[in-house]
Amino acid sequence: MSNVVILNHPLVNHKLTFIRSKDTNTKDFRENVGEIGGLMAYEISRDFKTKKLEIETPICKTTSEVLEKKVVIVPILRAGLGMVEGIHNMIPNAKIGHIGLYRDEETLEPKEYYAKFPEDIKESVVLLVDPMLATGGSASAAITMLKKRGIKDIKYVGLVGCPEGIKRLQKDHPDVNIYLAACDEKLNEKGYIVPGLGDCGDRLFGTK
Ligand code: PRP
Ligand code: URA
């Protein structure tokens, strides 16, 4: 699991417990998903390259550091939207692209319905955001869509994954680092993560 980072952080775990509970309402669920996204931004950006910049403080001239590459956040619709604001608060200059995918409920195969990206995405670090890494089909298809457009520097950012999804992503895209808040036990026969948190899109948007 060399390209996988599981945060396993006390504060993140505390918030995860809250969103896992079926008794948490839509508003609290949405707020906590966003907050976890923000906390994860710190870990995701740990290996971002920086470049030197000459500046002048009120005291003297000095050389300091800024991010070398631009950052683009790409949520997979719908559920990925829930993590965007939290990450964007931490990286406010980031641009935002969108990928529309849904899982066919029978076959669990991802279906593409939308894609829109900033023009300079090829030169940027792309954070592909989707809370649930279940079979890994959606994330894998989304990464293929990004790579087809010549994008090379891609990191996958999710909340809850499972061994099946991690394995699939590592096989299909070994060059993509995977960041998760937690790795759960398994998938059930309907393709839901166990124990998981249920259908993330429905819980974020109150559609069920
Ligand atoms: C959920 C989730 C992921 C996908 C993960 O989306 O947000 O995109 O399932 O499953 P996978 O790893 O097996 O592909 P869903 O298809 O329910 O669409 P939604 O976000 O519109 O609710
Ligand atoms: N999508 C979800 O929203 N939840 C799961 O457990 C699996 C896929």
GROMACS .gro file of C-alpha atoms and ligand atoms in nm:
model
  238
    1MET     CA    1   0.000   0.000   0.000
    2SER     CA    2   0.295   0.229  -0.068
    3ASN     CA    3   0.107   0.505  -0.253
    4VAL     CA    4  -0.179   0.509   0.001
    5VAL     CA    5  -0.205   0.750   0.294
    6ILE     CA    6  -0.477   0.670   0.551
    7LEU     CA    7  -0.501   0.975   0.774
    8ASN     CA    8  -0.619   0.799   1.089
    9HIS     CA    9  -0.608   1.130   1.277
   10PRO     CA   10  -0.797   1.175   1.610
   11LEU     CA   11  -0.984   1.489   1.501
   12VAL     CA   12  -1.071   1.343   1.161
   13ASN     CA   13  -1.181   1.016   1.325
   14HIS     CA   14  -1.402   1.211   1.565
   15LYS     CA   15  -1.578   1.386   1.276
   16LEU     CA   16  -1.599   1.060   1.081
   17THR     CA   17  -1.781   0.895   1.372
   18PHE     CA   18  -2.037   1.172   1.352
   19ILE     CA   19  -2.101   1.130   0.978
   20ARG     CA   20  -2.108   0.751   1.002
   21SER     CA   21  -2.401   0.765   1.245
   22LYS     CA   22  -2.737   0.721   1.072
   23ASP     CA   23  -2.886   0.970   1.320
   24THR     CA   24  -2.678   1.263   1.190
   25ASN     CA   25  -2.896   1.503   0.992
   26THR     CA   26  -2.823   1.647   0.645
   27LYS     CA   27  -2.693   1.984   0.771
   28ASP     CA   28  -2.450   1.832   1.023
   29PHE     CA   29  -2.345   1.564   0.775
   30ARG     CA   30  -2.264   1.824   0.508
   31GLU     CA   31  -2.074   2.048   0.749
   32ASN     CA   32  -1.859   1.765   0.882
   33VAL     CA   33  -1.779   1.626   0.534
   34GLY     CA   34  -1.657   1.976   0.439
   35GLU     CA   35  -1.452   2.012   0.757
   36ILE     CA   36  -1.283   1.675   0.707
   37GLY     CA   37  -1.198   1.784   0.352
   38GLY     CA   38  -1.029   2.093   0.493
   39LEU     CA   39  -0.831   1.895   0.748
   40MET     CA   40  -0.721   1.653   0.478
   41ALA     CA   41  -0.585   1.938   0.263
   42TYR     CA   42  -0.298   1.974   0.509
   43GLU     CA   43  -0.182   1.614   0.459
   44ILE     CA   44  -0.248   1.608   0.082
   45SER     CA   45  -0.028   1.914   0.031
   46ARG     CA   46   0.263   1.781   0.235
   47ASP     CA   47   0.468   1.692  -0.075
   48PHE     CA   48   0.364   1.990  -0.292
   49LYS     CA   49   0.675   2.143  -0.450
   50THR     CA   50   0.756   2.505  -0.366
   51LYS     CA   51   0.967   2.769  -0.539
   52LYS     CA   52   1.164   3.061  -0.398
   53LEU     CA   53   1.024   3.413  -0.412
   54GLU     CA   54   1.206   3.737  -0.330
   55ILE     CA   55   0.992   3.952  -0.101
   56GLU     CA   56   1.036   4.238   0.140
   57THR     CA   57   0.909   4.208   0.497
   58PRO     CA   58   0.858   4.526   0.703
   59ILE     CA   59   1.210   4.454   0.833
   60CYS     CA   60   1.425   4.350   0.533
   61LYS     CA   61   1.446   4.176   0.196
   62THR     CA   62   1.427   3.798   0.213
   63THR     CA   63   1.362   3.484   0.009
   64SER     CA   64   1.054   3.283   0.095
   65GLU     CA   65   0.852   2.996  -0.053
   66VAL     CA   66   0.530   2.970  -0.255
   67LEU     CA   67   0.362   2.673  -0.423
   68GLU     CA   68   0.533   2.591  -0.753
   69LYS     CA   69   0.228   2.459  -0.938
   70LYS     CA   70  -0.130   2.574  -0.959
   71VAL     CA   71  -0.387   2.348  -0.797
   72VAL     CA   72  -0.715   2.232  -0.950
   73ILE     CA   73  -0.981   2.060  -0.738
   74VAL     CA   74  -1.197   1.819  -0.940
   75PRO     CA   75  -1.498   1.675  -0.756
   76ILE     CA   76  -1.680   1.375  -0.900
   77LEU     CA   77  -2.048   1.477  -0.903
   78ARG     CA   78  -2.246   1.463  -0.691
   79ALA     CA   79  -2.089   1.352  -0.366
   80GLY     CA   80  -1.745   1.502  -0.438
   81LEU     CA   81  -1.902   1.849  -0.412
   82GLY     CA   82  -1.933   1.800  -0.036
   83MET     CA   83  -1.555   1.812   0.015
   84VAL     CA   84  -1.477   2.101  -0.219
   85GLU     CA   85  -1.546   2.400   0.005
   86GLY     CA   86  -1.330   2.268   0.290
   87ILE     CA   87  -1.032   2.206   0.061
   88HIS     CA   88  -1.089   2.535  -0.123
   89ASN     CA   89  -1.080   2.725   0.207
   90MET     CA   90  -0.726   2.591   0.257
   91ILE     CA   91  -0.611   2.645  -0.105
   92PRO     CA   92  -0.820   2.950  -0.207
   93ASN     CA   93  -0.638   3.010  -0.537
   94ALA     CA   94  -0.726   2.663  -0.663
   95LYS     CA   95  -0.950   2.642  -0.967
   96ILE     CA   96  -1.231   2.391  -0.984
   97GLY     CA   97  -1.319   2.139  -1.258
   98HIS     CA   98  -1.611   1.895  -1.254
   99ILE     CA   99  -1.659   1.534  -1.359
  100GLY     CA  100  -2.011   1.390  -1.371
  101LEU     CA  101  -2.028   1.015  -1.306
  102TYR     CA  102  -2.285   0.790  -1.147
  103ARG     CA  103  -2.276   0.421  -1.066
  104ASP     CA  104  -2.529   0.209  -1.251
  105GLU     CA  105  -2.719   0.051  -0.961
  106GLU     CA  106  -2.736  -0.290  -1.130
  107THR     CA  107  -2.390  -0.329  -1.283
  108LEU     CA  108  -2.202  -0.085  -1.049
  109GLU     CA  109  -2.027   0.040  -1.367
  110PRO     CA  110  -1.958   0.417  -1.376
  111LYS     CA  111  -2.147   0.622  -1.638
  112GLU     CA  112  -1.999   0.954  -1.753
  113TYR     CA  113  -2.236   1.249  -1.805
  114TYR     CA  114  -2.032   1.568  -1.762
  115ALA     CA  115  -1.677   1.708  -1.779
  116LYS     CA  116  -1.554   2.068  -1.757
  117PHE     CA  117  -1.201   2.177  -1.663
  118PRO     CA  118  -0.997   2.499  -1.635
  119GLU     CA  119  -0.779   2.566  -1.941
  120ASP     CA  120  -0.446   2.541  -1.757
  121ILE     CA  121  -0.527   2.213  -1.584
  122LYS     CA  122  -0.247   2.024  -1.766
  123GLU     CA  123   0.025   2.215  -1.581
  124SER     CA  124  -0.154   2.192  -1.244
  125VAL     CA  125  -0.166   1.947  -0.954
  126VAL     CA  126  -0.513   1.791  -0.974
  127LEU     CA  127  -0.693   1.682  -0.658
  128LEU     CA  128  -0.962   1.438  -0.767
  129VAL     CA  129  -1.221   1.445  -0.491
  130ASP     CA  130  -1.485   1.182  -0.413
  131PRO     CA  131  -1.578   1.076  -0.059
  132MET     CA  132  -1.635   0.705  -0.128
  133LEU     CA  133  -1.383   0.460  -0.280
  134ALA     CA  134  -1.602   0.149  -0.307
  135THR     CA  135  -1.535  -0.075  -0.611
  136GLY     CA  136  -1.297   0.197  -0.732
  137GLY     CA  137  -1.474   0.204  -1.070
  138SER     CA  138  -1.578   0.571  -1.053
  139ALA     CA  139  -1.238   0.697  -0.937
  140SER     CA  140  -1.056   0.485  -1.195
  141ALA     CA  141  -1.281   0.609  -1.479
  142ALA     CA  142  -1.241   0.971  -1.364
  143ILE     CA  143  -0.860   0.938  -1.359
  144THR     CA  144  -0.871   0.791  -1.711
  145MET     CA  145  -1.077   1.095  -1.822
  146LEU     CA  146  -0.815   1.329  -1.671
  147LYS     CA  147  -0.522   1.140  -1.825
  148LYS     CA  148  -0.687   1.147  -2.170
  149ARG     CA  149  -0.663   1.527  -2.146
  150GLY     CA  150  -0.288   1.506  -2.082
  151ILE     CA  151  -0.306   1.561  -1.706
  152LYS     CA  152  -0.022   1.389  -1.525
  153ASP     CA  153  -0.004   1.511  -1.165
  154ILE     CA  154  -0.315   1.359  -1.006
  155LYS     CA  155  -0.394   1.281  -0.641
  156TYR     CA  156  -0.711   1.099  -0.536
  157VAL     CA  157  -0.873   1.235  -0.219
  158GLY     CA  158  -1.154   1.046  -0.045
  159LEU     CA  159  -1.309   1.000   0.298
  160VAL     CA  160  -1.386   0.631   0.330
  161GLY     CA  161  -1.228   0.354   0.123
  162CYS     CA  162  -1.204  -0.023   0.143
  163PRO     CA  163  -0.939  -0.278   0.036
  164GLU     CA  164  -1.128  -0.362  -0.287
  165GLY     CA  165  -1.132   0.001  -0.408
  166ILE     CA  166  -0.773   0.068  -0.311
  167LYS     CA  167  -0.657  -0.247  -0.493
  168ARG     CA  168  -0.847  -0.153  -0.810
  169LEU     CA  169  -0.707   0.200  -0.815
  170GLN     CA  170  -0.353   0.082  -0.751
  171LYS     CA  171  -0.382  -0.169  -1.036
  172ASP     CA  172  -0.539   0.074  -1.287
  173HIS     CA  173  -0.338   0.384  -1.188
  174PRO     CA  174  -0.025   0.296  -0.989
  175ASP     CA  175   0.111   0.649  -1.045
  176VAL     CA  176  -0.174   0.817  -0.852
  177ASN     CA  177  -0.135   0.870  -0.478
  178ILE     CA  178  -0.444   0.784  -0.273
  179TYR     CA  179  -0.542   0.986   0.036
  180LEU     CA  180  -0.823   0.857   0.258
  181ALA     CA  181  -0.951   0.955   0.602
  182ALA     CA  182  -1.024   0.587   0.677
  183CYS     CA  183  -1.006   0.242   0.522
  184ASP     CA  184  -1.306   0.025   0.618
  185GLU     CA  185  -1.344  -0.350   0.628
  186LYS     CA  186  -1.509  -0.451   0.300
  187LEU     CA  187  -1.780  -0.404   0.036
  188ASN     CA  188  -2.120  -0.566   0.075
  189GLU     CA  189  -2.308  -0.747  -0.204
  190LYS     CA  190  -2.471  -0.418  -0.313
  191GLY     CA  191  -2.137  -0.242  -0.350
  192TYR     CA  192  -2.167  -0.038  -0.028
  193ILE     CA  193  -1.872   0.008   0.205
  194VAL     CA  194  -1.907  -0.172   0.542
  195PRO     CA  195  -1.943  -0.016   0.797
  196GLY     CA  196  -1.916   0.298   0.579
  197LEU     CA  197  -2.163   0.581   0.604
  198GLY     CA  198  -2.432   0.481   0.354
  199ASP     CA  199  -2.501   0.666   0.029
  200CYS     CA  200  -2.290   0.978   0.059
  201GLY     CA  201  -2.463   1.176  -0.219
  202ASP     CA  202  -2.807   1.110  -0.074
  203ARG     CA  203  -2.694   1.202   0.277
  204LEU     CA  204  -2.525   1.524   0.158
  205PHE     CA  205  -2.818   1.644  -0.047
  206GLY     CA  206  -3.110   1.492   0.143
  207THR     CA  207  -3.235   1.296  -0.157
  208LYS     CA  208  -3.337   0.988   0.044
  209PRP     C1  209  -2.092   0.722  -0.522
  209PRP     C2  210  -1.968   0.791  -0.472
  209PRP     C3  211  -1.866   0.754  -0.576
  209PRP     C4  212  -1.908   0.615  -0.615
  209PRP     C5  213  -1.815   0.518  -0.552
  209PRP     O1  214  -2.150   0.796  -0.624
  209PRP     O2  215  -1.984   0.930  -0.457
  209PRP     O3  216  -1.866   0.841  -0.688
  209PRP     O4  217  -2.041   0.597  -0.567
  209PRP     O5  218  -1.844   0.390  -0.592
  209PRP     P1  219  -1.742   0.302  -0.678
  209PRP     O6  220  -1.608   0.315  -0.613
  209PRP     O7  221  -1.799   0.163  -0.667
  209PRP     O8  222  -1.745   0.353  -0.819
  209PRP     P2  223  -2.292   0.758  -0.691
  209PRP     O9  224  -2.272   0.672  -0.810
  209PRP    O10  225  -2.382   0.704  -0.583
  209PRP    O11  226  -2.343   0.896  -0.746
  209PRP     P3  227  -2.384   1.029  -0.668
  209PRP    O12  228  -2.257   1.091  -0.613
  209PRP    O13  229  -2.445   1.110  -0.777
  209PRP    O14  230  -2.480   0.993  -0.558
  210URA     N1  231  -2.117   0.505  -0.279
  210URA     C1  232  -2.162   0.553  -0.160
  210URA     O1  233  -2.214   0.665  -0.154
  210URA     N2  234  -2.147   0.478  -0.052
  210URA     C2  235  -2.091   0.356  -0.053
  210URA     O2  236  -2.081   0.290   0.052
  210URA     C3  237  -2.046   0.306  -0.178
  210URA     C4  238  -2.059   0.384  -0.288
   0.00000   0.00000   0.00000
